Amino acid sequence: MSFSGWGYVWTAVMPLAVLLYYFFRKKYKDQHVASTMFWQELMKEIKASPYLKKLQHHILLYLQLAALLICVFALLGPHLTSEALEGNEFIFVVDTSATMLAGEPAAFELQQELMKEMATQTGGKPVTIVTTGANPEIVLRKEPNREALETAIDRLAVTYENAKIEQTILFAETLIDDESTVIHVFTDALDRSILANKAGMAYEIHGIDQPLQNVSMRQFGLAKTEDGIRAIVQLVNETAEPVSGKVILTDGEVEKTANIQLEAEEELLVPFEQLPDSPVWQAVLQVKDDYTADNSMAAFVQEASTRVAVDSSLHELVGAGFRSLNVEVDLMDPMQLRKAGGSPLVTNQTDLLAGQMPILLIGRNDEKTHRVAGAIETVPHALFTYAPFDGIYISEIYPPFEEYETIATIDGEPLIQLSPEGDIAVLTDIQLTDWPLHPSFPLFLWSAIGELSGTDNFFGFFQPNEQRAVALASTRGEWEIYKDGEFFYSYIEGQGAFSAPQEPGIYEVVGEGKTLKMIVQLSNEEKTLVQGTSYRIGQAEETAETAELSIVPWLLFAVVFLLLVEWEVYRRGNAHR
């Protein structure tokens, strides 16, 4: 224990002065004595120990002196000293990825306890807490209060998304205002190479060095066959020992089970044949390991295509528009289009509409155009959710298809139509418009490819907390997210990108009288465990070696308690008079 207010040591004379005053003050009271003989005996006893007699019957004096002594002690500024963290300011980077759930207790819980322990060693210096992810979040900014820090640490939770820890560290570096700031990274494992070029800055990595056993489900796919649905599950044993267990497939009604045996560090493909024709299946791995978050996956029978076949006779901006969306484009000769695979086809050949391939028709090769003028009007449809046609100039259009549904018009004439089979027909050529100059052009292509390759009851695959533009259209503009019948949140169209739930699983997106399935699952990066280590890089400047924890608040609490006791003693004394 140390003291910072030795200049107030002179106040110690005050309790002594009170005590002396109490001893030597004169106080008279009536004393009834039965006889002179008893009077003499009483006087002898008082003279033998006059001061002790006074003290024996005055508990109030004891309490007052104790309170006064504590106040004098508090004026000296007593405080406890402990080893302080290196640095004058701290940034806690907290890994909230799914792998932090591994272990028993979980790595995330261990790091929370470590953070709270370190919060007591900051000595009142400011602490900033940042969580990892695609969009790092500042939980607290330069907070010196230990209680506030502990409360914020207790509220932290795993978000399941990929940590992107290198990106988060770069973000944390932008928050540094002091050269003596130290960045503490709380994670399961972090490669030293990420910090190799971080010169002139101080980092301390807190990893989890305990070995963990893990068997992960890496892939789960479904495919339609003549005999029903075929499923394949890929398992990886990351441990150095053989493990056994079983894989369970279910669609909510039917359940299929396969026993498995994996050797050390073995990869295994587990097939399932002749499954019932259900659109969504879930695979669950039952095995004894230290990480359960990667032991389940869900799959949908028909996945959206990321590949498109484009007629080479179309304007080159069509292919460029798809490439800007990271869609693989196969430019094909018009004569070879019938040999294209099952991916959507973009062409102007109307005779291909009779085939089985989904088609985006841009223009017509069997008709001639005629001039039009006017504004474009659209009906509510998913194609136009993120691709408005405002301000687009179109000079000529083709005649419409009589049996098709019209969803966009110009000057009262059909411009975009839908076939009964779901094909999309744009009744103009790209070179007859200024459409490619507008941002809505690639957005329309993206919506069209999703419409052609998707299904009417599947919303898509997402990673935890993934934000993405989605093509939804409704008159109300509101969609509700459910899981196992429990409501999670609502998504309002037009109010930013859609944000997926953070916990993996199968969800329902409900709106406009229909229900769409949505699957949220971990990225492959979150299915591999790495044993970590703790280490330091760099050294902070101008740092204190110890942290001081004042005990004055506890002393003041003791004074208040003594005053309450004194009041109770005084009250009881008056009650017996």
Coordinates of C-alpha atoms in Angstrom, one line a residue:
M1 CA 0.0 0.0 0.0
S2 CA 1.2 3.5 -0.8
F3 CA 0.1 7.0 0.1
S4 CA -0.1 10.1 -2.1
G5 CA -1.2 12.7 0.5
W6 CA 1.5 12.7 3.2
G7 CA 1.0 16.5 3.6
Y8 CA -2.2 15.8 5.5
V9 CA -0.5 13.7 8.2
W10 CA -0.8 16.7 10.6
T11 CA -4.6 16.0 10.8
A12 CA -3.7 13.0 13.0
V13 CA -3.7 15.5 16.0
M14 CA -7.4 16.0 15.7
P15 CA -8.5 12.6 17.1
L16 CA -5.9 13.0 19.9
A17 CA -7.3 16.5 20.8
V18 CA -10.8 15.1 20.9
L19 CA -9.7 12.3 23.2
L20 CA -7.8 14.7 25.6
Y21 CA -10.7 17.0 25.7
Y22 CA -13.0 14.1 26.6
F23 CA -10.7 13.0 29.4
F24 CA -10.2 16.3 31.1
R25 CA -13.6 17.9 30.7
K26 CA -15.6 18.5 33.9
K27 CA -19.0 16.9 34.1
Y28 CA -21.2 16.8 37.2
K29 CA -24.1 14.5 38.0
D30 CA -26.1 13.6 41.0
Q31 CA -24.9 10.6 42.9
H32 CA -27.0 9.0 45.6
V33 CA -24.9 7.2 48.3
A34 CA -26.5 5.1 51.0
S35 CA -23.9 6.1 53.7
T36 CA -20.6 7.8 54.3
M37 CA -18.9 4.4 54.4
F38 CA -20.1 3.6 50.8
W39 CA -19.1 7.1 49.7
Q40 CA -15.5 6.5 50.7
E41 CA -15.4 3.1 48.8
L42 CA -16.9 4.7 45.7
M43 CA -14.3 7.5 45.7
K44 CA -11.4 5.0 46.0
E45 CA -12.6 3.1 43.0
I46 CA -12.9 6.3 40.9
K47 CA -9.5 7.6 41.9
A48 CA -7.9 4.2 41.1
S49 CA -9.0 4.3 37.4
P50 CA -10.7 7.5 36.5
Y51 CA -10.0 7.5 32.8
L52 CA -10.8 3.8 32.3
K53 CA -14.2 4.3 33.9
K54 CA -15.0 7.1 31.5
L55 CA -14.1 5.0 28.5
Q56 CA -16.0 1.9 29.6
H57 CA -19.4 3.6 29.4
H58 CA -19.0 5.6 26.2
I59 CA -19.4 3.5 23.1
L60 CA -20.3 6.6 21.2
L61 CA -16.8 8.0 21.8
Y62 CA -15.3 4.8 20.3
L63 CA -17.4 5.1 17.1
Q64 CA -16.7 8.8 16.7
L65 CA -13.0 8.3 17.1
A66 CA -13.0 5.4 14.6
A67 CA -14.8 7.5 12.0
L68 CA -12.4 10.4 12.6
L69 CA -9.4 8.2 12.3
I70 CA -10.6 6.7 9.0
C71 CA -11.2 10.2 7.6
V72 CA -7.6 11.2 8.6
F73 CA -6.4 8.0 6.9
A74 CA -8.4 8.8 3.8
L75 CA -6.8 12.3 3.6
L76 CA -3.4 10.5 3.2
G77 CA -4.6 9.2 -0.2
P78 CA -4.0 5.4 0.4
H79 CA -4.0 3.3 -2.7
L80 CA -3.0 -0.2 -3.8
T81 CA -0.4 -0.7 -6.4
S82 CA -0.2 -3.5 -9.0
E83 CA 1.7 -4.2 -12.1
A84 CA 0.2 -2.0 -14.9
L85 CA -0.3 -2.7 -18.6
E86 CA 2.4 -1.4 -20.8
G87 CA 1.1 1.7 -22.6
N88 CA -0.8 4.9 -21.8
E89 CA -3.8 4.0 -24.0
F90 CA -5.2 0.7 -25.1
I91 CA -7.2 -0.7 -28.0
F92 CA -8.9 -4.1 -27.5
V93 CA -9.5 -5.9 -30.8
V94 CA -11.9 -8.7 -30.0
D95 CA -12.4 -11.7 -32.4
T96 CA -16.1 -12.5 -32.6
S97 CA -15.9 -15.2 -35.3
A98 CA -17.4 -18.6 -35.0
T99 CA -14.2 -20.4 -34.1
M100 CA -14.1 -18.5 -30.8
L101 CA -16.8 -21.0 -29.7
A102 CA -14.4 -23.9 -29.8
G103 CA -13.3 -25.5 -26.5
E104 CA -14.8 -26.0 -23.1
P105 CA -15.0 -23.4 -21.7
A106 CA -15.2 -21.6 -25.1
A107 CA -12.2 -19.5 -26.2
F108 CA -14.5 -16.5 -26.3
E109 CA -15.3 -16.9 -22.6
L110 CA -11.6 -17.3 -21.7
Q111 CA -10.8 -14.1 -23.6
Q112 CA -13.6 -12.2 -21.9
E113 CA -12.2 -13.1 -18.5
L114 CA -8.7 -12.1 -19.6
M115 CA -10.1 -8.7 -20.8
K116 CA -11.8 -8.0 -17.5
E117 CA -8.6 -8.9 -15.6
M118 CA -6.6 -6.5 -17.8
A119 CA -9.2 -3.8 -17.3
T120 CA -8.3 -3.7 -13.6
Q121 CA -4.6 -3.2 -14.6
T122 CA -5.2 -0.1 -16.9
G123 CA -4.9 2.3 -13.9
G124 CA -7.7 4.5 -15.3
K125 CA -6.1 4.9 -18.7
P126 CA -8.5 5.0 -21.7
V127 CA -9.5 1.8 -23.4
T128 CA -11.2 1.4 -26.8
I129 CA -13.0 -1.9 -27.7
V130 CA -13.4 -2.9 -31.4
T131 CA -15.0 -6.1 -32.6
T132 CA -14.0 -7.9 -35.8
G133 CA -15.9 -8.6 -39.0
A134 CA -16.6 -7.2 -42.5
N135 CA -17.7 -4.0 -40.8
P136 CA -15.7 -3.5 -37.5
E137 CA -17.7 -2.0 -34.7
I138 CA -16.5 0.4 -32.0
V139 CA -18.1 -0.9 -28.8
L140 CA -16.4 1.7 -26.5
R141 CA -14.3 4.7 -27.3
K142 CA -11.5 5.8 -24.8
E143 CA -13.4 4.6 -21.7
P144 CA -11.3 5.0 -18.5
N145 CA -14.0 3.6 -16.1
R146 CA -13.4 0.0 -15.1
E147 CA -17.0 -0.8 -14.3
A148 CA -18.1 0.5 -17.7
L149 CA -15.4 -1.7 -19.4
E150 CA -16.5 -4.8 -17.6
T151 CA -20.1 -4.2 -18.5
A152 CA -19.2 -3.8 -22.1
I153 CA -17.0 -6.9 -22.1
D154 CA -19.8 -9.0 -20.6
R155 CA -22.2 -7.9 -23.4
L156 CA -19.9 -9.0 -26.2
A157 CA -21.1 -12.0 -28.2
V158 CA -20.0 -14.2 -31.0
T159 CA -21.4 -13.1 -34.4
Y160 CA -20.3 -16.2 -36.4
E161 CA -19.0 -14.2 -39.4
N162 CA -15.4 -14.3 -40.7
A163 CA -13.1 -12.3 -38.5
K164 CA -11.2 -10.4 -41.2
I165 CA -8.8 -9.6 -38.5
E166 CA -6.2 -8.0 -40.6
Q167 CA -8.8 -5.6 -41.9
T168 CA -10.0 -4.9 -38.4
I169 CA -6.4 -4.2 -37.2
L170 CA -6.0 -1.6 -40.0
F171 CA -9.2 0.0 -38.8
A172 CA -8.0 0.0 -35.2
E173 CA -4.8 1.7 -36.2
T174 CA -6.8 4.7 -37.5
L175 CA -8.1 5.2 -33.9
I176 CA -4.6 5.7 -32.5
D177 CA -3.9 9.2 -31.1
D178 CA -1.0 8.5 -28.8
E179 CA 2.4 7.0 -29.7
S180 CA 2.3 4.9 -26.5
T181 CA -1.0 3.2 -27.5
V182 CA -0.9 -0.6 -27.4
I183 CA -3.3 -2.8 -29.5
H184 CA -4.3 -6.0 -27.7
V185 CA -5.8 -8.6 -30.0
F186 CA -7.9 -11.3 -28.4
T187 CA -8.3 -14.2 -30.8
D188 CA -7.8 -17.9 -31.1
A189 CA -4.8 -17.7 -33.4
L190 CA -3.1 -15.0 -35.5
D191 CA -0.2 -15.6 -37.9
R192 CA 2.8 -13.4 -37.1
S193 CA 3.2 -12.6 -40.8
I194 CA 0.1 -10.3 -40.6
L195 CA 2.1 -8.0 -38.2
A196 CA 5.5 -8.5 -39.8
N197 CA 5.6 -5.0 -41.4
K198 CA 4.0 -3.1 -38.4
A199 CA 7.1 -1.0 -37.5
G200 CA 6.9 1.6 -34.7
M201 CA 3.7 0.3 -33.2
A202 CA 3.0 -2.0 -30.2
Y203 CA 0.8 -5.1 -30.5
E204 CA 0.1 -7.9 -28.0
I205 CA -1.6 -11.0 -29.3
H206 CA -3.6 -13.1 -26.8
G207 CA -4.1 -16.5 -28.5
I208 CA -5.5 -19.8 -27.3
D209 CA -2.7 -22.3 -27.0
Q210 CA -4.7 -25.4 -26.0
P211 CA -4.9 -28.2 -28.7
L212 CA -8.5 -28.8 -29.9
Q213 CA -10.1 -31.8 -31.6
N214 CA -12.3 -31.0 -34.6
V215 CA -14.1 -32.8 -37.3
S216 CA -15.8 -30.5 -39.7
M217 CA -18.4 -30.7 -42.4
R218 CA -16.9 -28.8 -45.3
Q219 CA -19.4 -29.3 -48.2
F220 CA -23.0 -30.5 -48.6
G221 CA -24.5 -30.7 -52.0
L222 CA -27.8 -31.9 -53.6
A223 CA -28.5 -33.0 -57.1
K224 CA -31.6 -34.4 -58.9
T225 CA -31.3 -37.8 -60.5
E226 CA -33.8 -40.2 -62.1
D227 CA -34.0 -42.1 -58.8
G228 CA -34.6 -39.0 -56.7
I229 CA -32.3 -36.6 -54.8
R230 CA -28.6 -37.5 -54.4
A231 CA -26.6 -35.9 -51.6
I232 CA -22.9 -35.8 -50.9
V233 CA -21.4 -34.7 -47.6
Q234 CA -17.7 -33.9 -47.3
L235 CA -16.1 -34.4 -43.9
V236 CA -12.6 -33.5 -42.8
N237 CA -10.9 -34.9 -39.7
E238 CA -8.4 -32.3 -38.4
T239 CA -7.3 -34.4 -35.5
A240 CA -4.3 -36.8 -35.2
E241 CA -6.5 -39.6 -34.0
P242 CA -9.2 -41.8 -35.7
V243 CA -12.8 -40.8 -34.9
S244 CA -16.2 -42.3 -35.4
G245 CA -19.7 -41.0 -35.5
K246 CA -22.7 -40.6 -37.8
V247 CA -24.2 -38.2 -40.4
I248 CA -27.9 -37.5 -40.3
L249 CA -29.8 -36.0 -43.2
T250 CA -33.3 -34.7 -42.7
D251 CA -35.9 -32.6 -44.6
G252 CA -38.1 -32.2 -41.5
E253 CA -40.0 -35.4 -42.1
V254 CA -37.7 -38.1 -43.5
E255 CA -34.4 -38.9 -41.8
K256 CA -31.4 -40.8 -43.3
T257 CA -28.4 -41.9 -41.2
A258 CA -24.9 -43.1 -42.2
N259 CA -22.2 -44.3 -39.8
I260 CA -18.7 -42.9 -40.4
Q261 CA -15.2 -43.8 -39.5
L262 CA -12.4 -41.3 -40.2
E263 CA -8.7 -41.9 -39.9
A264 CA -6.3 -39.2 -38.6
E265 CA -6.4 -36.1 -40.9
E266 CA -8.6 -38.0 -43.4
E267 CA -11.1 -36.5 -45.9
L268 CA -14.3 -38.5 -46.5
L269 CA -17.2 -38.2 -48.9
V270 CA -20.5 -39.6 -47.6
P271 CA -23.1 -40.2 -50.3
F272 CA -26.8 -40.6 -49.9
E273 CA -28.9 -42.0 -52.7
Q274 CA -32.6 -42.0 -53.6
L275 CA -33.7 -39.3 -51.2
P276 CA -37.3 -37.9 -51.4
D277 CA -37.8 -34.9 -53.7
S278 CA -37.7 -32.2 -51.0
P279 CA -36.2 -28.8 -51.8
V280 CA -34.3 -28.2 -48.6
W281 CA -32.2 -30.8 -46.6
Q282 CA -30.1 -30.4 -43.5
A283 CA -27.0 -32.5 -42.7
V284 CA -25.9 -32.9 -39.0
L285 CA -22.6 -34.5 -38.0
Q286 CA -22.7 -36.3 -34.6
V287 CA -19.2 -36.8 -33.4
K288 CA -17.2 -36.1 -30.3
D289 CA -15.1 -33.0 -30.8
D290 CA -14.4 -29.5 -29.4
Y291 CA -16.2 -27.4 -32.0
T292 CA -19.9 -28.0 -32.9
A293 CA -20.6 -24.9 -35.0
D294 CA -19.2 -26.6 -38.2
N295 CA -21.1 -29.9 -37.6
S296 CA -24.2 -28.9 -39.6
M297 CA -25.1 -27.6 -43.0
A298 CA -28.1 -27.0 -45.2
A299 CA -28.5 -27.3 -48.9
F300 CA -31.1 -26.4 -51.5
V301 CA -31.7 -28.6 -54.6
Q302 CA -31.5 -25.8 -57.2
E303 CA -28.7 -23.2 -56.7
A304 CA -28.5 -20.0 -58.6
S305 CA -26.1 -20.0 -61.6
T306 CA -22.9 -17.9 -61.6
R307 CA -22.4 -18.6 -65.3
V308 CA -24.2 -17.3 -68.4
A309 CA -23.9 -18.0 -72.1
V310 CA -24.1 -14.8 -74.2
D311 CA -24.8 -14.7 -78.0
S312 CA -21.7 -13.2 -79.6
S313 CA -23.8 -11.3 -82.1
L314 CA -25.2 -9.1 -79.3
H315 CA -23.5 -5.8 -78.4
E316 CA -20.3 -6.3 -76.4
L317 CA -21.7 -4.2 -73.6
V318 CA -24.0 -7.1 -72.7
G319 CA -21.0 -9.4 -71.8
A320 CA -19.2 -6.5 -70.1
G321 CA -22.3 -5.8 -67.9
F322 CA -22.3 -9.5 -66.7
R323 CA -18.5 -9.5 -66.1
S324 CA -18.9 -6.4 -63.9
L325 CA -21.1 -8.6 -61.7
N326 CA -18.4 -11.3 -61.4
V327 CA -20.5 -13.6 -63.5
E328 CA -18.6 -16.0 -65.8
V329 CA -19.5 -15.2 -69.4
D330 CA -19.3 -17.8 -72.2
L331 CA -19.4 -16.0 -75.6
M332 CA -20.9 -18.4 -78.1
D333 CA -21.5 -18.4 -81.8
P334 CA -25.2 -18.1 -82.6
M335 CA -25.1 -21.5 -84.3
Q336 CA -23.7 -23.1 -81.2
L337 CA -26.2 -21.8 -78.7
R338 CA -28.4 -24.9 -78.8
K339 CA -25.4 -26.8 -77.3
A340 CA -25.1 -24.5 -74.3
G341 CA -25.4 -26.1 -70.9
G342 CA -28.0 -25.5 -68.3
S343 CA -26.9 -22.0 -67.5
P344 CA -29.1 -19.0 -68.5
L345 CA -28.8 -17.9 -72.2
V346 CA -28.7 -14.3 -73.4
T347 CA -29.6 -13.9 -77.1
N348 CA -31.9 -12.3 -79.7
Q349 CA -32.9 -15.6 -81.4
T350 CA -36.6 -16.1 -80.7
D351 CA -36.6 -19.7 -82.0
L352 CA -34.7 -20.7 -78.8
L353 CA -37.6 -19.7 -76.6
A354 CA -39.2 -23.1 -77.4
G355 CA -36.2 -24.9 -75.7
Q356 CA -35.6 -25.9 -72.1
M357 CA -32.9 -23.3 -71.3
P358 CA -33.8 -20.2 -69.4
I359 CA -33.5 -17.2 -71.8
L360 CA -32.9 -13.5 -71.5
L361 CA -34.0 -12.2 -74.9
I362 CA -32.5 -8.8 -75.8
G363 CA -34.0 -7.8 -79.2
R364 CA -35.6 -10.0 -81.8
N365 CA -34.2 -11.5 -84.9
D366 CA -37.6 -12.2 -86.5
E367 CA -39.1 -8.7 -86.5
K368 CA -38.1 -5.1 -87.3
T369 CA -38.2 -2.1 -84.9
H370 CA -40.3 1.0 -85.0
R371 CA -39.8 4.3 -83.4
V372 CA -41.2 5.3 -80.0
A373 CA -40.9 8.2 -77.6
G374 CA -41.9 8.7 -74.0
A375 CA -41.3 7.7 -70.5
I376 CA -40.9 4.2 -69.3
E377 CA -43.4 2.8 -66.8
T378 CA -43.0 -0.4 -64.8
V379 CA -45.2 -2.5 -62.6
P380 CA -43.9 -3.8 -59.2
H381 CA -41.6 -6.7 -59.9
A382 CA -38.3 -8.1 -58.5
L383 CA -36.5 -7.1 -61.8
F384 CA -37.0 -3.4 -61.0
T385 CA -36.2 -3.4 -57.3
Y386 CA -32.7 -2.1 -57.8
A387 CA -32.9 -1.2 -61.5
P388 CA -35.2 1.7 -62.0
F389 CA -35.8 2.9 -65.6
D390 CA -35.9 6.6 -64.9
G391 CA -34.3 8.8 -67.5
I392 CA -33.4 6.0 -69.9
Y393 CA -33.7 7.0 -73.6
I394 CA -35.0 4.4 -76.1
S395 CA -35.4 5.2 -79.7
E396 CA -36.9 2.0 -81.2
I397 CA -38.6 -1.2 -80.0
Y398 CA -39.7 -4.5 -81.4
P399 CA -43.3 -5.8 -81.6
P400 CA -44.4 -7.6 -78.4
F401 CA -45.3 -11.3 -77.9
E402 CA -49.0 -11.6 -77.7
E403 CA -49.1 -14.4 -75.0
Y404 CA -46.5 -12.8 -72.7
E405 CA -47.0 -10.8 -69.6
T406 CA -46.0 -7.1 -69.9
I407 CA -44.1 -5.7 -66.9
A408 CA -42.7 -2.5 -68.5
T409 CA -44.0 -0.2 -71.2
I410 CA -42.8 2.9 -73.2
D411 CA -45.3 5.2 -74.7
G412 CA -48.0 2.7 -73.8
E413 CA -46.3 -0.1 -75.8
P414 CA -44.7 -3.3 -74.2
L415 CA -41.0 -3.0 -73.5
I416 CA -40.2 -5.9 -71.2
Q417 CA -42.3 -9.1 -71.1
L418 CA -42.3 -12.4 -69.3
S419 CA -43.1 -15.7 -71.0
P420 CA -45.3 -18.3 -69.3
E421 CA -42.1 -20.4 -68.8
G422 CA -40.4 -17.5 -67.0
D423 CA -38.2 -16.3 -69.9
I424 CA -37.5 -12.5 -70.0
A425 CA -37.9 -10.5 -73.2
V426 CA -36.4 -7.0 -73.6
L427 CA -37.9 -5.7 -76.8
T428 CA -35.1 -3.4 -77.9
D429 CA -31.4 -3.6 -78.9
I430 CA -28.7 -2.2 -76.6
Q431 CA -27.4 0.1 -79.4
L432 CA -30.8 1.7 -79.7
T433 CA -30.7 3.0 -76.2
D434 CA -28.4 4.9 -73.7
W435 CA -29.2 2.2 -71.1
P436 CA -25.5 1.0 -70.6
L437 CA -24.7 4.6 -69.5
H438 CA -27.0 4.2 -66.4
P439 CA -26.2 2.3 -63.2
S440 CA -29.5 0.3 -63.7
F441 CA -28.1 -1.6 -66.6
P442 CA -25.8 -4.1 -64.7
L443 CA -28.3 -4.2 -61.9
F444 CA -31.0 -5.3 -64.3
L445 CA -28.7 -8.0 -65.7
W446 CA -28.0 -9.1 -62.2
S447 CA -31.7 -9.3 -61.3
A448 CA -32.5 -11.0 -64.6
I449 CA -29.9 -13.7 -64.1
G450 CA -31.1 -14.3 -60.6
E451 CA -34.7 -14.5 -61.8
L452 CA -33.8 -17.0 -64.5
S453 CA -31.5 -19.3 -62.5
G454 CA -33.4 -19.1 -59.2
T455 CA -36.6 -20.6 -58.0
D456 CA -39.9 -19.1 -56.7
N457 CA -39.4 -20.4 -53.2
F458 CA -35.7 -20.0 -52.4
F459 CA -34.2 -16.7 -51.3
G460 CA -30.5 -17.7 -51.4
F461 CA -27.4 -18.7 -49.5
F462 CA -25.9 -16.2 -47.1
Q463 CA -23.0 -16.0 -44.6
P464 CA -23.7 -14.8 -41.1
N465 CA -24.3 -11.0 -41.0
E466 CA -23.7 -10.8 -44.8
Q467 CA -25.1 -7.6 -46.3
R468 CA -26.2 -7.9 -49.9
A469 CA -28.6 -6.2 -52.3
V470 CA -31.6 -8.6 -52.9
A471 CA -34.2 -8.5 -55.7
L472 CA -37.5 -8.4 -53.9
A473 CA -40.6 -6.6 -55.0
S474 CA -43.9 -6.2 -53.1
T475 CA -46.6 -3.7 -52.7
R476 CA -46.1 -3.4 -49.0
G477 CA -42.3 -3.5 -49.2
E478 CA -41.9 -5.4 -45.9
W479 CA -40.5 -8.9 -45.4
E480 CA -40.4 -10.8 -42.1
I481 CA -37.6 -13.2 -41.1
Y482 CA -38.5 -16.3 -39.1
K483 CA -36.6 -19.4 -37.9
D484 CA -38.5 -22.4 -36.5
G485 CA -41.6 -20.3 -36.3
E486 CA -39.9 -17.6 -34.2
F487 CA -39.9 -14.0 -35.5
F488 CA -36.4 -12.4 -35.8
Y489 CA -36.7 -9.1 -37.6
S490 CA -38.2 -7.3 -40.6
Y491 CA -36.6 -6.1 -43.8
I492 CA -38.0 -2.9 -45.5
E493 CA -37.2 -2.7 -49.2
G494 CA -35.4 0.4 -50.2
Q495 CA -33.8 1.0 -46.8
G496 CA -30.3 -0.3 -47.5
A497 CA -28.9 -3.7 -48.3
F498 CA -30.4 -6.8 -46.8
S499 CA -28.5 -8.1 -43.7
A500 CA -28.6 -11.8 -43.1
P501 CA -29.1 -13.2 -39.6
Q502 CA -25.9 -13.9 -37.6
E503 CA -26.6 -17.5 -36.5
P504 CA -26.4 -20.3 -39.1
G505 CA -29.5 -22.2 -40.0
I506 CA -32.6 -22.4 -42.2
Y507 CA -34.8 -19.3 -42.2
E508 CA -38.1 -18.3 -43.8
V509 CA -38.6 -14.9 -45.5
V510 CA -42.3 -14.2 -45.4
G511 CA -44.1 -11.5 -47.4
E512 CA -46.8 -10.9 -50.1
G513 CA -48.5 -14.1 -49.1
K514 CA -45.5 -16.3 -49.9
T515 CA -42.6 -17.9 -48.0
L516 CA -39.0 -18.1 -49.3
K517 CA -36.4 -20.4 -47.8
M518 CA -33.1 -18.8 -46.8
I519 CA -29.9 -20.6 -45.8
V520 CA -27.3 -19.0 -43.6
Q521 CA -24.1 -21.0 -43.1
L522 CA -20.5 -20.6 -42.0
S523 CA -17.7 -19.7 -44.5
N524 CA -15.1 -22.4 -45.0
E525 CA -12.5 -20.2 -43.1
E526 CA -14.6 -20.7 -40.0
K527 CA -14.5 -24.5 -40.2
T528 CA -10.8 -24.9 -39.5
L529 CA -9.2 -24.6 -36.0
V530 CA -5.6 -23.5 -35.5
Q531 CA -3.7 -23.7 -32.2
G532 CA -2.6 -20.2 -31.4
T533 CA 0.1 -18.6 -29.3
S534 CA 0.5 -15.3 -27.3
Y535 CA 3.3 -12.9 -28.3
R536 CA 4.3 -9.3 -28.4
I537 CA 5.5 -7.1 -31.3
G538 CA 6.9 -3.6 -30.7
Q539 CA 7.1 -1.6 -27.4
A540 CA 5.1 1.3 -26.2
E541 CA 6.8 4.6 -25.3
E542 CA 6.7 6.6 -22.0
T543 CA 4.7 4.0 -20.0
A544 CA 4.1 3.6 -16.3
E545 CA 5.2 0.4 -14.6
T546 CA 2.5 0.2 -12.0
A547 CA -1.2 0.9 -11.7
E548 CA -2.8 2.6 -8.7
L549 CA -6.2 1.6 -7.3
S550 CA -7.5 4.0 -4.7
I551 CA -9.1 2.6 -1.6
V552 CA -10.6 6.0 -0.5
P553 CA -14.1 5.0 -1.7
W554 CA -14.1 2.0 0.6
L555 CA -12.9 4.1 3.5
L556 CA -15.7 6.6 2.9
F557 CA -18.2 3.7 2.9
A558 CA -16.8 2.5 6.3
V559 CA -17.3 6.1 7.7
V560 CA -20.9 6.1 6.6
F561 CA -21.4 2.7 8.2
L562 CA -19.9 3.9 11.5
L563 CA -22.2 6.9 11.5
L564 CA -25.2 4.7 11.0
V565 CA -24.1 2.5 13.9
E566 CA -23.5 5.6 16.1
W567 CA -27.0 6.9 15.3
E568 CA -28.5 3.5 16.3
V569 CA -26.6 3.5 19.6
Y570 CA -27.7 7.0 20.3
R571 CA -31.3 6.2 19.5
R572 CA -31.3 3.1 21.8
G573 CA -29.7 5.2 24.6
N574 CA -32.4 7.8 24.5
A575 CA -35.1 5.1 24.4
H576 CA -34.0 3.7 27.8
R577 CA -33.9 7.0 29.7

